[in-house]
Coordinates of C-alpha atoms in Angstrom, one line a residue:
Chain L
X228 CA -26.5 86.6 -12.0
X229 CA -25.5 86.5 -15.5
X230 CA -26.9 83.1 -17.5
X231 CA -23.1 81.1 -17.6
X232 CA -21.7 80.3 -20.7
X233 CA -22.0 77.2 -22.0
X234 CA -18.5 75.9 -24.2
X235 CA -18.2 73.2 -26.1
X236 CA -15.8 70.7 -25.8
X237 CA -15.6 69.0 -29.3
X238 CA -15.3 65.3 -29.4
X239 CA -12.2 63.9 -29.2
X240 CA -10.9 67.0 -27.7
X241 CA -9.9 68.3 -24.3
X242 CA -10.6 72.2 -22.4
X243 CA -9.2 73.0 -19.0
X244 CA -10.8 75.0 -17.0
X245 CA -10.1 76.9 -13.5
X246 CA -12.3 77.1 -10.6
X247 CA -12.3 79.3 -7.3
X248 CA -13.0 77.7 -4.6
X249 CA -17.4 77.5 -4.0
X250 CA -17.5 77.6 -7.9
X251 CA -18.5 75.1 -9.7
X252 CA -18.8 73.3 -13.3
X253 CA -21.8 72.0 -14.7
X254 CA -20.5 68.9 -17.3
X255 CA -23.2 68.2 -19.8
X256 CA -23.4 64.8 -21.7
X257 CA -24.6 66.8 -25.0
X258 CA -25.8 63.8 -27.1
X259 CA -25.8 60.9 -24.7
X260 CA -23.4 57.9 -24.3
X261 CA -19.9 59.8 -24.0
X262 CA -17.4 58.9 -21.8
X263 CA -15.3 62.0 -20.3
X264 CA -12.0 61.7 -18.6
X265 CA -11.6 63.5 -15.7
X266 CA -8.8 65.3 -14.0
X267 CA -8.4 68.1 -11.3
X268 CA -5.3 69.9 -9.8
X269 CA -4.4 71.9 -6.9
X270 CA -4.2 75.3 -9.2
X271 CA -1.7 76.5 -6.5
X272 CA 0.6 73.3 -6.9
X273 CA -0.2 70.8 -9.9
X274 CA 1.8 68.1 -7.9
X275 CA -1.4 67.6 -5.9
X276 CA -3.9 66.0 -7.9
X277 CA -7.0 64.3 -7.8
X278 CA -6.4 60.6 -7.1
X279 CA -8.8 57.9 -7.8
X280 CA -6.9 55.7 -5.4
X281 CA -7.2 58.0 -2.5
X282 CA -10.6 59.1 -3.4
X283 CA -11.7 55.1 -2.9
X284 CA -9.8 54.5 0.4
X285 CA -11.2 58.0 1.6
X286 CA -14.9 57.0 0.3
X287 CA -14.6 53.3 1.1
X288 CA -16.0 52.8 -2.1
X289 CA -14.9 51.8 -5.9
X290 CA -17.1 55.2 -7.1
X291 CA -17.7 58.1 -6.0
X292 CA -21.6 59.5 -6.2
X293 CA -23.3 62.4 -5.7
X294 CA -22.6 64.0 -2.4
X295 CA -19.4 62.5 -2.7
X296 CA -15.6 64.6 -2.2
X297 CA -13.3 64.0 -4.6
X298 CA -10.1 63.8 -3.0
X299 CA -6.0 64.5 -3.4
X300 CA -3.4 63.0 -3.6
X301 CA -2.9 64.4 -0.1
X302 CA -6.1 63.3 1.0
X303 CA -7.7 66.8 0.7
X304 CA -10.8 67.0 -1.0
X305 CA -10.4 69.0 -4.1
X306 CA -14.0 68.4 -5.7
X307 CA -17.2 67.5 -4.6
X308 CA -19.5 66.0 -6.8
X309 CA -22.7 68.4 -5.9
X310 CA -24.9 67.1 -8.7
X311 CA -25.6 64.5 -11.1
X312 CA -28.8 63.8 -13.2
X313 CA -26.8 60.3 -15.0
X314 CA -27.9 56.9 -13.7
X315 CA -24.3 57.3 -11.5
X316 CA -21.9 55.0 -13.2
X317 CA -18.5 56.4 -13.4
X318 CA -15.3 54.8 -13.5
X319 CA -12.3 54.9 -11.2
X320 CA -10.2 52.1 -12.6
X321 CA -9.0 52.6 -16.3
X322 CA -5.9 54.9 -16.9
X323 CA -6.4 57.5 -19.8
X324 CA -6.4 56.2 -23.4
X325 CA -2.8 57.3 -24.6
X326 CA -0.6 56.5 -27.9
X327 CA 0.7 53.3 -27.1
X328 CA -2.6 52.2 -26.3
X329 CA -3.8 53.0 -29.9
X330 CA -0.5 51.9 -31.3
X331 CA -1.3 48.4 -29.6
X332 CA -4.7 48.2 -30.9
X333 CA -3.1 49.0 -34.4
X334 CA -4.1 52.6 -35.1
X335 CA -1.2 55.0 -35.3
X336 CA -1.8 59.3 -34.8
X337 CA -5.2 58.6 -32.7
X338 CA -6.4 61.3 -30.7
X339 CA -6.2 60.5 -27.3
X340 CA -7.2 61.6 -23.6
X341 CA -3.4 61.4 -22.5
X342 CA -2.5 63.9 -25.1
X343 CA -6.1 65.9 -24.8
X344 CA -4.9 66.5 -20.8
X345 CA -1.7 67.7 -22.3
X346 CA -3.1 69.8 -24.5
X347 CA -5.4 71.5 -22.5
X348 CA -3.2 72.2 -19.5
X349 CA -1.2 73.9 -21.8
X350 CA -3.3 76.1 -23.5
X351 CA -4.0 77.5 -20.0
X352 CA -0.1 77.9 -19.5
X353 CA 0.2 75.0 -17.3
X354 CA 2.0 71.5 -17.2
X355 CA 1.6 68.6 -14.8
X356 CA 4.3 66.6 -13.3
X357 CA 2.8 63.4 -14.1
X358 CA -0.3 61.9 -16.0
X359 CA -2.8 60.6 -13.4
X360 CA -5.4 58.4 -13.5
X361 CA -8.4 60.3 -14.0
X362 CA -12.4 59.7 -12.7
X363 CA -13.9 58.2 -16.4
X364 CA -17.0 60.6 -15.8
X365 CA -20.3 58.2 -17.5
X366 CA -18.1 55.5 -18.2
X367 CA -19.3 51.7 -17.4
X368 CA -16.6 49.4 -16.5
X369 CA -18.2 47.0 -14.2
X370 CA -16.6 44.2 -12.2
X371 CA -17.4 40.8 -13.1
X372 CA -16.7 37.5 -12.3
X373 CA -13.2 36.7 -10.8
X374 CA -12.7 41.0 -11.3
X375 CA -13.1 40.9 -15.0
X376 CA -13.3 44.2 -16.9
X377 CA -14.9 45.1 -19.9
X378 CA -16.1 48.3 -21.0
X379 CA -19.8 48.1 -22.1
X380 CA -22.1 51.3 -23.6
X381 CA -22.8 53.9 -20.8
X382 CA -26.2 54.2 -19.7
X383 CA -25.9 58.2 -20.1
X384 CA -28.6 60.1 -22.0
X385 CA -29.0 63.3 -24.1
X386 CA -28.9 66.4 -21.2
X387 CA -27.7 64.4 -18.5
X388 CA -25.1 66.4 -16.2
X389 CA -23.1 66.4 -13.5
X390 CA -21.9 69.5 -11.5
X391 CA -19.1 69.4 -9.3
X392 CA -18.0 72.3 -7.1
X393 CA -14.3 73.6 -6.2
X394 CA -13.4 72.6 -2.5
X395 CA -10.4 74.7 -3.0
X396 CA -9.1 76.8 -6.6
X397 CA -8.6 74.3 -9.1
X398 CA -7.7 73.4 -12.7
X399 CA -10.4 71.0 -13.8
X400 CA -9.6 69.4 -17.0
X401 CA -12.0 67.3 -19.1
X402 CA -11.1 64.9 -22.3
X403 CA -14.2 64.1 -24.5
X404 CA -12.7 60.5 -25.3
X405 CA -11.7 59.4 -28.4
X406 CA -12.1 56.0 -27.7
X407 CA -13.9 54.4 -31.1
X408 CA -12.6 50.8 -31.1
X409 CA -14.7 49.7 -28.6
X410 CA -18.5 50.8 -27.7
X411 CA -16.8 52.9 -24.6
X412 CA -19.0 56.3 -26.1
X413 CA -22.0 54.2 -27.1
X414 CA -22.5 50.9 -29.1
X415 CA -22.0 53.2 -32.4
X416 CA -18.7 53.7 -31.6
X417 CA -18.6 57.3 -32.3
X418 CA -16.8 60.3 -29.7
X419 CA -19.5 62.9 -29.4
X420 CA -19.1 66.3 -27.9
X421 CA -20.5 67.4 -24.4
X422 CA -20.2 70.7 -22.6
X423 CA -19.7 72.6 -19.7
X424 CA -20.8 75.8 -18.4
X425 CA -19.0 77.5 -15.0
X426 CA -21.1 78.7 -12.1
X427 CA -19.7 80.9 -10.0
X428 CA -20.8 81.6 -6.5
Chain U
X107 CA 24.7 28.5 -8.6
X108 CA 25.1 30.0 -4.6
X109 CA 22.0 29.7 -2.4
X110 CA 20.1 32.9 -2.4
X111 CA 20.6 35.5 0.6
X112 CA 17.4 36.1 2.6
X113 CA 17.0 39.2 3.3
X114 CA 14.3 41.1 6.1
X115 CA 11.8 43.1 5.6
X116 CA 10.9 44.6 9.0
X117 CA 7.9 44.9 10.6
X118 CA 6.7 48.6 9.2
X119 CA 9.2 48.9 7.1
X120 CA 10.5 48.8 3.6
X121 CA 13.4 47.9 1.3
X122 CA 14.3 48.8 -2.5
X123 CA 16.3 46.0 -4.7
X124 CA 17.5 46.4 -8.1
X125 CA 17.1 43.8 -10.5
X126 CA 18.3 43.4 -13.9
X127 CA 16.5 42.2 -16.4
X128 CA 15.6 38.2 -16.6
X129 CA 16.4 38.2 -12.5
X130 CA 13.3 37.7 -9.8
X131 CA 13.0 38.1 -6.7
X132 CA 11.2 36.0 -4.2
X133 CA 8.8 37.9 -1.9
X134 CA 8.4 35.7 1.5
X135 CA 5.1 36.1 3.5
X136 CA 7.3 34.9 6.6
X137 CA 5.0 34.4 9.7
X138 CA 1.7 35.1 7.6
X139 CA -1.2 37.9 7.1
X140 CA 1.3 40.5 6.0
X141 CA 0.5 42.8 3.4
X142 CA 3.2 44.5 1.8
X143 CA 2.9 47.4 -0.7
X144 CA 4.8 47.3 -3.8
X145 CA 6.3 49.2 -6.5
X146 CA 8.7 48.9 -9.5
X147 CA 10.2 51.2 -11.8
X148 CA 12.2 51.6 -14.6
X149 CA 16.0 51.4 -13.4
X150 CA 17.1 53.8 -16.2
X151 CA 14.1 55.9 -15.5
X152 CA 12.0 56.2 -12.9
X153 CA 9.4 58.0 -13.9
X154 CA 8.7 54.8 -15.8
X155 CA 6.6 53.0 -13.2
X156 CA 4.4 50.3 -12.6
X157 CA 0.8 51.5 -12.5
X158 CA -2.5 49.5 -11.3
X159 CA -4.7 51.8 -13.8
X160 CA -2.4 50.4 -16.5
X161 CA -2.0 46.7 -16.1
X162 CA -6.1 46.6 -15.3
X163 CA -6.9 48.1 -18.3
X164 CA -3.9 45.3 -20.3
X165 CA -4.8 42.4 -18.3
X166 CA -8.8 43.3 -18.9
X167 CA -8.8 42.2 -15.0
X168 CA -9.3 44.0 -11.3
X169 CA -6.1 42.2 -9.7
X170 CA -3.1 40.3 -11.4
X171 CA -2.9 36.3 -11.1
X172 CA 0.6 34.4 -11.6
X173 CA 1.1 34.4 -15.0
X174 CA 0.1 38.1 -15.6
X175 CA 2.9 40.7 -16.3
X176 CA 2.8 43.7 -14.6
X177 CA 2.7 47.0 -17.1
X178 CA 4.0 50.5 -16.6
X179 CA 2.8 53.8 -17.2
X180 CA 4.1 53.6 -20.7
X181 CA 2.1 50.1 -20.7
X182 CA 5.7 48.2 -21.2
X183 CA 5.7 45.1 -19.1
X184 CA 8.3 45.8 -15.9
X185 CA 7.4 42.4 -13.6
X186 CA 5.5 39.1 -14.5
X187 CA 4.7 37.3 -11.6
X188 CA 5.7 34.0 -12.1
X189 CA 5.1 32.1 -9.0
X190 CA 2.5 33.2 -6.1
X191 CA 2.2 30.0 -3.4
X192 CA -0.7 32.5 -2.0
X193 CA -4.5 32.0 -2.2
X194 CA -3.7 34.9 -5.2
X195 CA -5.5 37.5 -3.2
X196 CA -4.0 41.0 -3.9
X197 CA -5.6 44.3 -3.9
X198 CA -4.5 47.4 -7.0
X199 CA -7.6 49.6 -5.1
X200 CA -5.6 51.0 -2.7
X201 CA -3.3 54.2 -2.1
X202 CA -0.5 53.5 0.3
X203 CA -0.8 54.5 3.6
X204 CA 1.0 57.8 4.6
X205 CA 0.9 60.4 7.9
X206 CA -2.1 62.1 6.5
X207 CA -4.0 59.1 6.8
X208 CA -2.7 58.1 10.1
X209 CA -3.5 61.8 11.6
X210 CA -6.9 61.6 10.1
X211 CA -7.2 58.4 12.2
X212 CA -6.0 59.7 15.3
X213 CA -2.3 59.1 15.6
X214 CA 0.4 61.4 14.9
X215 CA 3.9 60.0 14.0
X216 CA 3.4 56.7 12.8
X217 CA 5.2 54.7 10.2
X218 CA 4.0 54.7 6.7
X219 CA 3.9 52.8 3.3
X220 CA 4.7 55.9 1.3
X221 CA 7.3 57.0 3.8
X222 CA 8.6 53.7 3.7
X223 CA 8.8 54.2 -0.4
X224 CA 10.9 57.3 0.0
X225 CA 13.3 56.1 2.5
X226 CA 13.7 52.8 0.4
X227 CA 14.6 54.1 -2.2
X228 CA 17.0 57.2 -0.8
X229 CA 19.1 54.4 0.6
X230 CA 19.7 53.9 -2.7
X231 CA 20.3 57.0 -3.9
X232 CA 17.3 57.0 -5.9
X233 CA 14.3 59.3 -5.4
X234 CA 11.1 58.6 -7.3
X235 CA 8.9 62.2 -9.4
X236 CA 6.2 60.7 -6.8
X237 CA 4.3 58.1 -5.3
X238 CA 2.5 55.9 -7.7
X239 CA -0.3 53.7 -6.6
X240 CA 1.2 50.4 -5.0
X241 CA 0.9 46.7 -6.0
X242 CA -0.6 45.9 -2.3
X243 CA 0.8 42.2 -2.2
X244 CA -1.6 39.8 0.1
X245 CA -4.1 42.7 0.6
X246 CA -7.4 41.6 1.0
X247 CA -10.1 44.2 -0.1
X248 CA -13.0 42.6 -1.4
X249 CA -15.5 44.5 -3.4
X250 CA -18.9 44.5 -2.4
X251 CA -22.3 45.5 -2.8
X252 CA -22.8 49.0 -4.1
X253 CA -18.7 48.3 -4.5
X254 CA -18.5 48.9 -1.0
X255 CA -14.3 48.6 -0.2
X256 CA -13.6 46.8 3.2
X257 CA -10.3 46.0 4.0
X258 CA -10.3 42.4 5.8
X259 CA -7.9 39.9 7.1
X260 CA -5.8 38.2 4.4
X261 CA -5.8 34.1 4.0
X262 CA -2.3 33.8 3.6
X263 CA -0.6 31.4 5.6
X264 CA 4.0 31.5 7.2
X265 CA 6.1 31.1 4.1
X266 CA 3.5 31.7 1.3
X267 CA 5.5 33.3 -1.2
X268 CA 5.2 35.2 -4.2
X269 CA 8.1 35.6 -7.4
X270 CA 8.0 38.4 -9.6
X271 CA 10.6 38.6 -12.7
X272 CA 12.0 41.3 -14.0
X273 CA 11.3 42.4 -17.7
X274 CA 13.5 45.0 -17.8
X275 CA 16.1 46.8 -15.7
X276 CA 13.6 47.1 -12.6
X277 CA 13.9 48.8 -9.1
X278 CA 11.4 46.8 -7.0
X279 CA 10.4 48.5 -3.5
X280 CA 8.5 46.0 -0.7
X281 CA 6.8 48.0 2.4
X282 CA 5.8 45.5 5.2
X283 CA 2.8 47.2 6.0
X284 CA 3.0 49.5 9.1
X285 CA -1.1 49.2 9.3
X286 CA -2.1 48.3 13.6
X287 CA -5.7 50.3 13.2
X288 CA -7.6 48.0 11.3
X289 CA -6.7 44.2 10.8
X290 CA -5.1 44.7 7.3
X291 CA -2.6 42.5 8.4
X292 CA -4.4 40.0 10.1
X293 CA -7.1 40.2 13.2
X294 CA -4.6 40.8 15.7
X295 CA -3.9 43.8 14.4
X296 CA 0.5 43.6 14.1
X297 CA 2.9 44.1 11.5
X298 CA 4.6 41.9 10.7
X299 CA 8.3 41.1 9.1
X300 CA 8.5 39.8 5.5
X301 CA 11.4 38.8 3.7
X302 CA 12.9 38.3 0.2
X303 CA 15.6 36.7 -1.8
X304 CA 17.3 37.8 -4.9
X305 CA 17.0 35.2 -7.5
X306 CA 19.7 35.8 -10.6
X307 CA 18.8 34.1 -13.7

């Protein structure tokens, strides 16, 4: 078998990628402590998606782990998640950073994961009816008291990875987040790039 | 000013009401335990609508309180809810129910949430791009160890009530719960009717 590619995906940048169904994608946390927004589509019909709220009925859990289906907005499981070398904190809850988010924290024309999904799609020729919310791969957005939520550094080092394989062909599209207000991609603040290679089966 | 009508909410099944801005609507938890999932949109658009992973990540919280507004997908404020007579327990975890979900459970044509969205708002003439999370009013899904999701009975008593005010121009869609597997609405298992009242400002 030929030694996969590995391609970058630069911080604060997006890259969509398609899977057959049995491949799968190895996501590399290059540097450590960046969060990655997550999406996946039926690539035969983009109106089924990944959904975060029927992955957690389907799981009867808040986050998925590994061994874990992902699963669609039909209640199909698109993913599974076949790997992952991370302590295991992802994040089910937060919709995609997008304009009016920056706008509101007072930063006008930031990169953001709304606009990286966008982007990415497109560059493969594709659109999505919708924006969904997408699994926030390493992100750490425990629940505290009285269901508070505050983003807090991810406990995601240099190398760590997570692999998830194609239940069925699918677009897989991942946003290195651009998030640098808050210490969502490390108590530095600063969007880092990660990686990903495809292993076909 | 006239009384307000009441109107029902069947058992399993659900109603769309438009609301112009500054009006509310009363949401009536008439004989008790019943959920009831809920949506708004944008009247003028619809593929404006009211999202859980938006209003967690603006209120900074897992579930909204009375007092909280209730954002979009374009993190505009639709709904504020500005009275809840309920012990404030309401679940944004949870995809509505739908006949996938009910065949994976064993039974084959039974009445739905999402169906119950669609129907709602056709008798409008409206028809929503798709089928956003619900607000799942008096849903009681605790999160527990490991964020373990277990749907039990909810502590909300005949007449508890809930008001949500408009923002904007809002279409608001209630589905009393069609859920007889597990005790979602209540341990003995039965939908039950809910009912509402339009309350112009």
């Amino acid at each position: 078998m030929t030694p996969a590619e590995t391609i970058e995906v630069p911080a604060r940048s997006g890259k969509a990628v398609k899977l057959r169904a049995g491949w799968s994608v190895k996501l590399i946390n290059t540097l450590g402590s960046q969060v990655v927004d997550t999406w996946a589509f039926n690539a035969n019909d983009l109106a089924e998606h990944m959904s975060m709220e029927h992955t957690r009925v389907m799981l009867g859990r808040l986050n998925p782990r590994k061994g874990d289906q992902l699963f669609s907005s039909r209640r199909r499981p698109l993913l599974k998640m076949t790997e992952d070398t991370s302590p295991g904190v992802h994040d089910t809850l937060r919709a995609a950073c997008d304009p009016v988010r920056y706008k509101l924290l007072g930063h006008e024309n930031h990169a953001s994961c709304a606009e990286n999904l966008s982007a990415a799609l497109l560059a493969l020729g594709l659109r999505a009816p919708h924006s969904p919310c997408p699994l926030n791969m390493f992100e750490n957005c425990p629940v505290g008291e009285g269901g508070k939520l505050v983003v807090v550094p991810p406990p995601v080092k240099a190398g760590n990875y997570v692999v998830l394989t194609a239940e069925v062909d699918t677009v897989v599209v991942f946003s290195a987040c651009p998030m640098d207000i808050f210490p969502t991609n490390g108590p530095d603040c600063k969007p880092k790039p990660v990686a990903y290679q495809v292993l076909q089966s």
